[in-house]
Amino acid sequence: MGLRGSKPTFDDSSNVVYFIQIPLRGLRVPNLSPFPLKLETYLRMAKIPHESIMISTLSSKGKTPWIRHRGKDVADSQFCIEYLNKQFGVNLNEHLTKEQQAVSRAILKMVEENLYWVLVCYRWFFCDPKDLGLAQSFPWLIYAFIRRRVRGFANGQGMGRHSPEEIFQIGKLDFKALSDYLGEKKFLFGDQPSETDCSAFGMLAQFVFSNIESPHCALIKKEFPNLERYCHTMRNTFWPDWDQVLKGDASSTKL
């Protein structure tokens, strides 16, 4: 979420992908939304030239992130990936069997349609926003307004109607499923990463690196340490400049 603003100027003659995300730089993660982190990890994994632009403008669908490429705007992180796969001839899933592709789809939906709402409810309703730098990202009145809207969204989705204990248990079962499937593998499907690793990392990094005071982080460290190891592997492999990005020192164009 973010405030709507004017669009930046794009060079539509360039083949560079403009990657637009709202300025929600976390204290310990490049973006407090898992979806920009997912998409930028994909861009790095696929080695697609891109320029990261942090601006409050949301996509045509009112979402973040979105991309601009040769005059075309694409909204929704997964639609962005599907578009870029076609434009750049990328297939990060070509090594997967049909069965693995089916599992990949199931993991993607569990992470983005279920575990995501566990994250949302914890951040907006149960934790101290100062621990994340969340409240500082907005003026107080705007933060309060967004919080009320998020409550409505969470109730509409269903997760917001549960108690904190029930929501925690739902998250625990998702972590267990991910942990059991990952096992001792380097990435979700072996030694070679796939698209779904981008989604899983984008989400898990929020719990492992950002929500360090949360019961979820403590749970992962105690019961699912392979998920923590996995996050470090993904970060070290695709984000060697992680600390520089957090400080704003890294170059915005990646190859």
Coordinates of N, CA and C in Angstrom, one line a residue, residues 4 33 66 79 123 162-163 172-173 187-188 206-207 210-211 225:
R4 N -0.8 7.6 -3.7 CA -0.7 7.7 -5.1 C 0.0 9.0 -5.4
S33 N 7.0 -5.0 2.0 CA 6.0 -5.8 1.3 C 6.8 -7.0 0.6
W66 N 4.9 -2.9 -9.7 CA 4.5 -3.0 -11.1 C 5.7 -2.6 -11.9
F79 N 1.9 -11.5 -12.7 CA 1.7 -11.2 -14.1 C 3.0 -10.5 -14.7
R123 N 1.6 -7.8 11.6 CA 2.2 -6.5 11.5 C 1.2 -5.3 11.8
H162 N -10.0 -14.4 12.9 CA -9.5 -15.3 13.8 C -8.8 -14.7 15.0
S163 N -8.6 -15.4 16.1 CA -7.9 -14.9 17.2 C -6.4 -14.9 16.9
K172 N 2.0 -21.5 11.6 CA 2.9 -22.6 12.0 C 2.8 -23.8 11.0
L173 N 1.5 -24.1 10.7 CA 1.3 -25.2 9.7 C 1.9 -24.9 8.4
F187 N 17.6 -25.2 -2.5 CA 16.4 -24.5 -2.9 C 15.2 -25.4 -2.8
L188 N 14.0 -24.9 -3.1 CA 12.8 -25.7 -2.9 C 12.8 -27.0 -3.7
Q206 N 10.5 -11.8 5.3 CA 9.8 -10.8 6.2 C 9.8 -11.4 7.7
F207 N 9.6 -12.7 7.8 CA 9.5 -13.3 9.1 C 10.9 -13.5 9.7
S210 N 13.0 -9.4 9.1 CA 12.3 -8.2 9.5 C 11.6 -8.3 10.8
N211 N 10.8 -9.3 11.0 CA 10.0 -9.5 12.2 C 10.8 -10.3 13.3
P225 N 14.6 -24.6 11.5 CA 15.9 -23.9 11.2 C 16.3 -23.9 9.7

